[in-house]
mmCIF file with all atom_site columns, C-alpha atoms in Angstrom:
data_model
loop_
_atom_site.group_PDB
_atom_site.id
_atom_site.type_symbol
_atom_site.label_atom_id
_atom_site.label_alt_id
_atom_site.label_comp_id
_atom_site.label_asym_id
_atom_site.label_entity_id
_atom_site.label_seq_id
_atom_site.pdbx_PDB_ins_code
_atom_site.Cartn_x
_atom_site.Cartn_y
_atom_site.Cartn_z
_atom_site.occupancy
_atom_site.B_iso_or_equiv
_atom_site.pdbx_formal_charge
_atom_site.auth_seq_id
_atom_site.auth_comp_id
_atom_site.auth_asym_id
_atom_site.auth_atom_id
_atom_site.pdbx_PDB_model_num
ATOM 1   C CA . UNK A 1 1   ? 72.170 -47.771 70.652 1.00 0.00 ? 299 UNK A CA 1
ATOM 2   C CA . UNK A 1 2   ? 73.301 -50.787 68.648 1.00 0.00 ? 300 UNK A CA 1
ATOM 3   C CA . UNK A 1 3   ? 76.997 -51.728 69.117 1.00 0.00 ? 301 UNK A CA 1
ATOM 4   C CA . UNK A 1 4   ? 79.106 -51.359 66.019 1.00 0.00 ? 302 UNK A CA 1
ATOM 5   C CA . UNK A 1 5   ? 81.187 -54.525 65.702 1.00 0.00 ? 303 UNK A CA 1
ATOM 6   C CA . UNK A 1 6   ? 81.845 -54.758 62.003 1.00 0.00 ? 304 UNK A CA 1
ATOM 7   C CA . UNK A 1 7   ? 84.963 -53.346 60.415 1.00 0.00 ? 305 UNK A CA 1
ATOM 8   C CA . UNK A 1 8   ? 85.147 -52.478 56.708 1.00 0.00 ? 306 UNK A CA 1
ATOM 9   C CA . UNK A 1 9   ? 88.373 -51.654 55.004 1.00 0.00 ? 307 UNK A CA 1
ATOM 10  C CA . UNK A 1 10  ? 88.617 -49.799 51.607 1.00 0.00 ? 308 UNK A CA 1
ATOM 11  C CA . UNK A 1 11  ? 91.465 -48.860 49.282 1.00 0.00 ? 309 UNK A CA 1
ATOM 12  C CA . UNK A 1 12  ? 91.796 -45.216 48.266 1.00 0.00 ? 310 UNK A CA 1
ATOM 13  C CA . UNK A 1 13  ? 94.265 -43.059 46.578 1.00 0.00 ? 311 UNK A CA 1
ATOM 14  C CA . UNK A 1 14  ? 96.254 -40.539 48.502 1.00 0.00 ? 312 UNK A CA 1
ATOM 15  C CA . UNK A 1 15  ? 94.061 -37.750 46.906 1.00 0.00 ? 313 UNK A CA 1
ATOM 16  C CA . UNK A 1 16  ? 90.929 -39.615 47.893 1.00 0.00 ? 314 UNK A CA 1
ATOM 17  C CA . UNK A 1 17  ? 92.209 -40.053 51.550 1.00 0.00 ? 315 UNK A CA 1
ATOM 18  C CA . UNK A 1 18  ? 93.191 -36.462 51.749 1.00 0.00 ? 316 UNK A CA 1
ATOM 19  C CA . UNK A 1 19  ? 89.604 -35.369 50.409 1.00 0.00 ? 317 UNK A CA 1
ATOM 20  C CA . UNK A 1 20  ? 87.839 -37.756 53.050 1.00 0.00 ? 318 UNK A CA 1
ATOM 21  C CA . UNK A 1 21  ? 89.889 -36.359 55.842 1.00 0.00 ? 319 UNK A CA 1
ATOM 22  C CA . UNK A 1 22  ? 89.208 -32.846 54.655 1.00 0.00 ? 320 UNK A CA 1
ATOM 23  C CA . UNK A 1 23  ? 85.484 -33.403 54.304 1.00 0.00 ? 321 UNK A CA 1
ATOM 24  C CA . UNK A 1 24  ? 84.976 -35.291 57.524 1.00 0.00 ? 322 UNK A CA 1
ATOM 25  C CA . UNK A 1 25  ? 86.366 -32.435 59.814 1.00 0.00 ? 323 UNK A CA 1
ATOM 26  C CA . UNK A 1 26  ? 82.984 -31.304 60.599 1.00 0.00 ? 324 UNK A CA 1
ATOM 27  C CA . UNK A 1 27  ? 82.037 -34.760 61.743 1.00 0.00 ? 325 UNK A CA 1
ATOM 28  C CA . UNK A 1 28  ? 82.917 -36.722 65.034 1.00 0.00 ? 326 UNK A CA 1
ATOM 29  C CA . UNK A 1 29  ? 85.038 -39.063 62.893 1.00 0.00 ? 327 UNK A CA 1
ATOM 30  C CA . UNK A 1 30  ? 85.661 -40.330 59.446 1.00 0.00 ? 328 UNK A CA 1
ATOM 31  C CA . UNK A 1 31  ? 83.316 -43.229 60.383 1.00 0.00 ? 329 UNK A CA 1
ATOM 32  C CA . UNK A 1 32  ? 80.586 -40.763 61.260 1.00 0.00 ? 330 UNK A CA 1
ATOM 33  C CA . UNK A 1 33  ? 81.163 -38.901 58.037 1.00 0.00 ? 331 UNK A CA 1
ATOM 34  C CA . UNK A 1 34  ? 80.824 -42.072 55.894 1.00 0.00 ? 332 UNK A CA 1
ATOM 35  C CA . UNK A 1 35  ? 77.736 -43.250 57.711 1.00 0.00 ? 333 UNK A CA 1
ATOM 36  C CA . UNK A 1 36  ? 76.134 -39.778 57.416 1.00 0.00 ? 334 UNK A CA 1
ATOM 37  C CA . UNK A 1 37  ? 76.921 -39.747 53.687 1.00 0.00 ? 335 UNK A CA 1
ATOM 38  C CA . UNK A 1 38  ? 75.541 -43.152 53.048 1.00 0.00 ? 336 UNK A CA 1
ATOM 39  C CA . UNK A 1 39  ? 72.408 -42.178 54.885 1.00 0.00 ? 337 UNK A CA 1
ATOM 40  C CA . UNK A 1 40  ? 71.904 -38.986 53.057 1.00 0.00 ? 338 UNK A CA 1
ATOM 41  C CA . UNK A 1 41  ? 72.785 -40.114 49.519 1.00 0.00 ? 339 UNK A CA 1
ATOM 42  C CA . UNK A 1 42  ? 71.001 -43.317 49.661 1.00 0.00 ? 340 UNK A CA 1
ATOM 43  C CA . UNK A 1 43  ? 67.748 -41.444 50.449 1.00 0.00 ? 341 UNK A CA 1
ATOM 44  C CA . UNK A 1 44  ? 65.829 -41.159 47.031 1.00 0.00 ? 342 UNK A CA 1
ATOM 45  C CA . UNK A 1 45  ? 64.210 -37.833 48.070 1.00 0.00 ? 343 UNK A CA 1
ATOM 46  C CA . UNK A 1 46  ? 67.735 -36.211 48.770 1.00 0.00 ? 344 UNK A CA 1
ATOM 47  C CA . UNK A 1 47  ? 68.924 -37.270 45.372 1.00 0.00 ? 345 UNK A CA 1
ATOM 48  C CA . UNK A 1 48  ? 65.703 -35.825 43.655 1.00 0.00 ? 346 UNK A CA 1
ATOM 49  C CA . UNK A 1 49  ? 66.132 -32.621 45.687 1.00 0.00 ? 347 UNK A CA 1
ATOM 50  C CA . UNK A 1 50  ? 69.776 -32.239 44.616 1.00 0.00 ? 348 UNK A CA 1
ATOM 51  C CA . UNK A 1 51  ? 68.877 -32.957 41.025 1.00 0.00 ? 349 UNK A CA 1
ATOM 52  C CA . UNK A 1 52  ? 66.004 -30.401 41.078 1.00 0.00 ? 350 UNK A CA 1
ATOM 53  C CA . UNK A 1 53  ? 68.278 -27.912 42.539 1.00 0.00 ? 351 UNK A CA 1
ATOM 54  C CA . UNK A 1 54  ? 71.025 -28.501 40.105 1.00 0.00 ? 352 UNK A CA 1
ATOM 55  C CA . UNK A 1 55  ? 68.581 -28.183 37.094 1.00 0.00 ? 353 UNK A CA 1
ATOM 56  C CA . UNK A 1 56  ? 67.137 -24.936 38.759 1.00 0.00 ? 354 UNK A CA 1
ATOM 57  C CA . UNK A 1 57  ? 70.729 -23.626 39.127 1.00 0.00 ? 355 UNK A CA 1
ATOM 58  C CA . UNK A 1 58  ? 71.446 -24.312 35.457 1.00 0.00 ? 356 UNK A CA 1
ATOM 59  C CA . UNK A 1 59  ? 68.185 -22.726 34.379 1.00 0.00 ? 357 UNK A CA 1
ATOM 60  C CA . UNK A 1 60  ? 68.981 -19.660 36.434 1.00 0.00 ? 358 UNK A CA 1
ATOM 61  C CA . UNK A 1 61  ? 72.479 -19.345 34.815 1.00 0.00 ? 359 UNK A CA 1
ATOM 62  C CA . UNK A 1 62  ? 70.978 -19.760 31.283 1.00 0.00 ? 360 UNK A CA 1
ATOM 63  C CA . UNK A 1 63  ? 68.166 -17.345 31.969 1.00 0.00 ? 361 UNK A CA 1
ATOM 64  C CA . UNK A 1 64  ? 70.371 -14.705 33.527 1.00 0.00 ? 362 UNK A CA 1
ATOM 65  C CA . UNK A 1 65  ? 72.508 -14.753 30.316 1.00 0.00 ? 363 UNK A CA 1
ATOM 66  C CA . UNK A 1 66  ? 69.520 -14.495 28.200 1.00 0.00 ? 364 UNK A CA 1
ATOM 67  C CA . UNK A 1 67  ? 67.846 -11.767 30.193 1.00 0.00 ? 365 UNK A CA 1
ATOM 68  C CA . UNK A 1 68  ? 71.143 -9.860  30.142 1.00 0.00 ? 366 UNK A CA 1
ATOM 69  C CA . UNK A 1 69  ? 71.213 -9.865  26.350 1.00 0.00 ? 367 UNK A CA 1
ATOM 70  C CA . UNK A 1 70  ? 67.400 -8.911  26.179 1.00 0.00 ? 368 UNK A CA 1
ATOM 71  C CA . UNK A 1 71  ? 68.105 -6.022  28.629 1.00 0.00 ? 369 UNK A CA 1
ATOM 72  C CA . UNK A 1 72  ? 71.084 -4.791  26.455 1.00 0.00 ? 370 UNK A CA 1
ATOM 73  C CA . UNK A 1 73  ? 69.094 -4.963  23.194 1.00 0.00 ? 371 UNK A CA 1
ATOM 74  C CA . UNK A 1 74  ? 66.260 -3.099  24.929 1.00 0.00 ? 372 UNK A CA 1
ATOM 75  C CA . UNK A 1 75  ? 68.513 -0.427  26.164 1.00 0.00 ? 373 UNK A CA 1
ATOM 76  C CA . UNK A 1 76  ? 70.030 0.056   22.808 1.00 0.00 ? 374 UNK A CA 1
ATOM 77  C CA . UNK A 1 77  ? 66.597 0.191   21.151 1.00 0.00 ? 375 UNK A CA 1
ATOM 78  C CA . UNK A 1 78  ? 65.444 2.892   23.578 1.00 0.00 ? 376 UNK A CA 1
ATOM 79  C CA . UNK A 1 79  ? 68.659 4.838   23.096 1.00 0.00 ? 377 UNK A CA 1
ATOM 80  C CA . UNK A 1 80  ? 68.157 4.822   19.539 1.00 0.00 ? 378 UNK A CA 1
ATOM 81  C CA . UNK A 1 81  ? 64.534 5.875   19.693 1.00 0.00 ? 379 UNK A CA 1
ATOM 82  C CA . UNK A 1 82  ? 65.544 8.792   21.905 1.00 0.00 ? 380 UNK A CA 1
ATOM 83  C CA . UNK A 1 83  ? 68.305 9.768   19.306 1.00 0.00 ? 381 UNK A CA 1
ATOM 84  C CA . UNK A 1 84  ? 65.583 9.570   16.585 1.00 0.00 ? 382 UNK A CA 1
ATOM 85  C CA . UNK A 1 85  ? 63.158 11.529  18.503 1.00 0.00 ? 383 UNK A CA 1
ATOM 86  C CA . UNK A 1 86  ? 65.620 14.277  19.378 1.00 0.00 ? 384 UNK A CA 1
ATOM 87  C CA . UNK A 1 87  ? 66.706 14.541  15.793 1.00 0.00 ? 385 UNK A CA 1
ATOM 88  C CA . UNK A 1 88  ? 62.805 14.990  14.876 1.00 0.00 ? 386 UNK A CA 1
ATOM 89  C CA . UNK A 1 89  ? 62.808 11.738  12.838 1.00 0.00 ? 387 UNK A CA 1
ATOM 90  C CA . UNK A 1 90  ? 60.372 9.891   15.123 1.00 0.00 ? 388 UNK A CA 1
ATOM 91  C CA . UNK A 1 91  ? 57.099 11.292  16.120 1.00 0.00 ? 389 UNK A CA 1
ATOM 92  C CA . UNK A 1 92  ? 55.936 11.391  19.706 1.00 0.00 ? 390 UNK A CA 1
ATOM 93  C CA . UNK A 1 93  ? 52.709 9.627   18.869 1.00 0.00 ? 391 UNK A CA 1
ATOM 94  C CA . UNK A 1 94  ? 54.624 6.619   17.450 1.00 0.00 ? 392 UNK A CA 1
ATOM 95  C CA . UNK A 1 95  ? 56.678 6.496   20.682 1.00 0.00 ? 393 UNK A CA 1
ATOM 96  C CA . UNK A 1 96  ? 53.624 6.756   22.975 1.00 0.00 ? 394 UNK A CA 1
ATOM 97  C CA . UNK A 1 97  ? 51.269 4.691   20.885 1.00 0.00 ? 395 UNK A CA 1
ATOM 98  C CA . UNK A 1 98  ? 53.549 1.937   19.595 1.00 0.00 ? 396 UNK A CA 1
ATOM 99  C CA . UNK A 1 99  ? 56.917 1.744   21.390 1.00 0.00 ? 397 UNK A CA 1
ATOM 100 C CA . UNK A 1 100 ? 55.986 2.383   25.090 1.00 0.00 ? 398 UNK A CA 1
ATOM 101 C CA . UNK A 1 101 ? 53.042 -0.228  25.092 1.00 0.00 ? 399 UNK A CA 1
ATOM 102 C CA . UNK A 1 102 ? 55.524 -2.790  23.608 1.00 0.00 ? 400 UNK A CA 1
ATOM 103 C CA . UNK A 1 103 ? 58.133 -1.858  26.231 1.00 0.00 ? 401 UNK A CA 1
ATOM 104 C CA . UNK A 1 104 ? 55.410 -2.134  29.052 1.00 0.00 ? 402 UNK A CA 1
ATOM 105 C CA . UNK A 1 105 ? 54.515 -5.558  27.675 1.00 0.00 ? 403 UNK A CA 1
ATOM 106 C CA . UNK A 1 106 ? 58.051 -6.641  27.764 1.00 0.00 ? 404 UNK A CA 1
ATOM 107 C CA . UNK A 1 107 ? 58.488 -5.333  31.300 1.00 0.00 ? 405 UNK A CA 1
ATOM 108 C CA . UNK A 1 108 ? 55.359 -7.162  32.477 1.00 0.00 ? 406 UNK A CA 1
ATOM 109 C CA . UNK A 1 109 ? 56.504 -10.517 30.890 1.00 0.00 ? 407 UNK A CA 1
ATOM 110 C CA . UNK A 1 110 ? 59.993 -10.159 32.582 1.00 0.00 ? 408 UNK A CA 1
ATOM 111 C CA . UNK A 1 111 ? 58.264 -9.387  35.872 1.00 0.00 ? 409 UNK A CA 1
ATOM 112 C CA . UNK A 1 112 ? 56.089 -12.457 35.425 1.00 0.00 ? 410 UNK A CA 1
ATOM 113 C CA . UNK A 1 113 ? 59.151 -14.493 34.519 1.00 0.00 ? 411 UNK A CA 1
ATOM 114 C CA . UNK A 1 114 ? 60.899 -13.271 37.682 1.00 0.00 ? 412 UNK A CA 1
ATOM 115 C CA . UNK A 1 115 ? 58.014 -14.111 39.930 1.00 0.00 ? 413 UNK A CA 1
ATOM 116 C CA . UNK A 1 116 ? 57.820 -17.636 38.388 1.00 0.00 ? 414 UNK A CA 1
ATOM 117 C CA . UNK A 1 117 ? 61.466 -18.171 39.054 1.00 0.00 ? 415 UNK A CA 1
ATOM 118 C CA . UNK A 1 118 ? 61.119 -17.027 42.725 1.00 0.00 ? 416 UNK A CA 1
ATOM 119 C CA . UNK A 1 119 ? 58.080 -19.366 43.154 1.00 0.00 ? 417 UNK A CA 1
ATOM 120 C CA . UNK A 1 120 ? 59.936 -22.353 41.683 1.00 0.00 ? 418 UNK A CA 1
ATOM 121 C CA . UNK A 1 121 ? 62.887 -21.594 43.957 1.00 0.00 ? 419 UNK A CA 1
ATOM 122 C CA . UNK A 1 122 ? 60.603 -21.462 47.075 1.00 0.00 ? 420 UNK A CA 1
ATOM 123 C CA . UNK A 1 123 ? 59.016 -24.811 46.082 1.00 0.00 ? 421 UNK A CA 1
ATOM 124 C CA . UNK A 1 124 ? 62.357 -26.480 45.396 1.00 0.00 ? 422 UNK A CA 1
ATOM 125 C CA . UNK A 1 125 ? 63.995 -25.392 48.542 1.00 0.00 ? 423 UNK A CA 1
ATOM 126 C CA . UNK A 1 126 ? 60.968 -26.490 50.559 1.00 0.00 ? 424 UNK A CA 1
ATOM 127 C CA . UNK A 1 127 ? 60.782 -29.859 49.192 1.00 0.00 ? 425 UNK A CA 1
#
């Protein structure tokens, strides 16, 4: 192993020093922590992975919100259809021939979307 003979000093704020000490507790020393950080974050692949995972995370959050709204709207629609059907204002043939096929298409599209997200996540985490 190469002998470490060079000494580097840096100025940091009290908050930065506290943060460095706190983050380095899992390492042998602050020096080990700094060397590891430099090694990891100077690696382009690691940066790309982190960026990809961040983008995927943002996409998940946005998609989750959108899907929650879609699910809420679909539930309200089905509830209204049931109310109309019970009141006799909506024929059972309309429900079975028009609404259920559309609901099934929506369900299949959501299942496909979910599978795509899982596939992307697996790919991103294996890179």
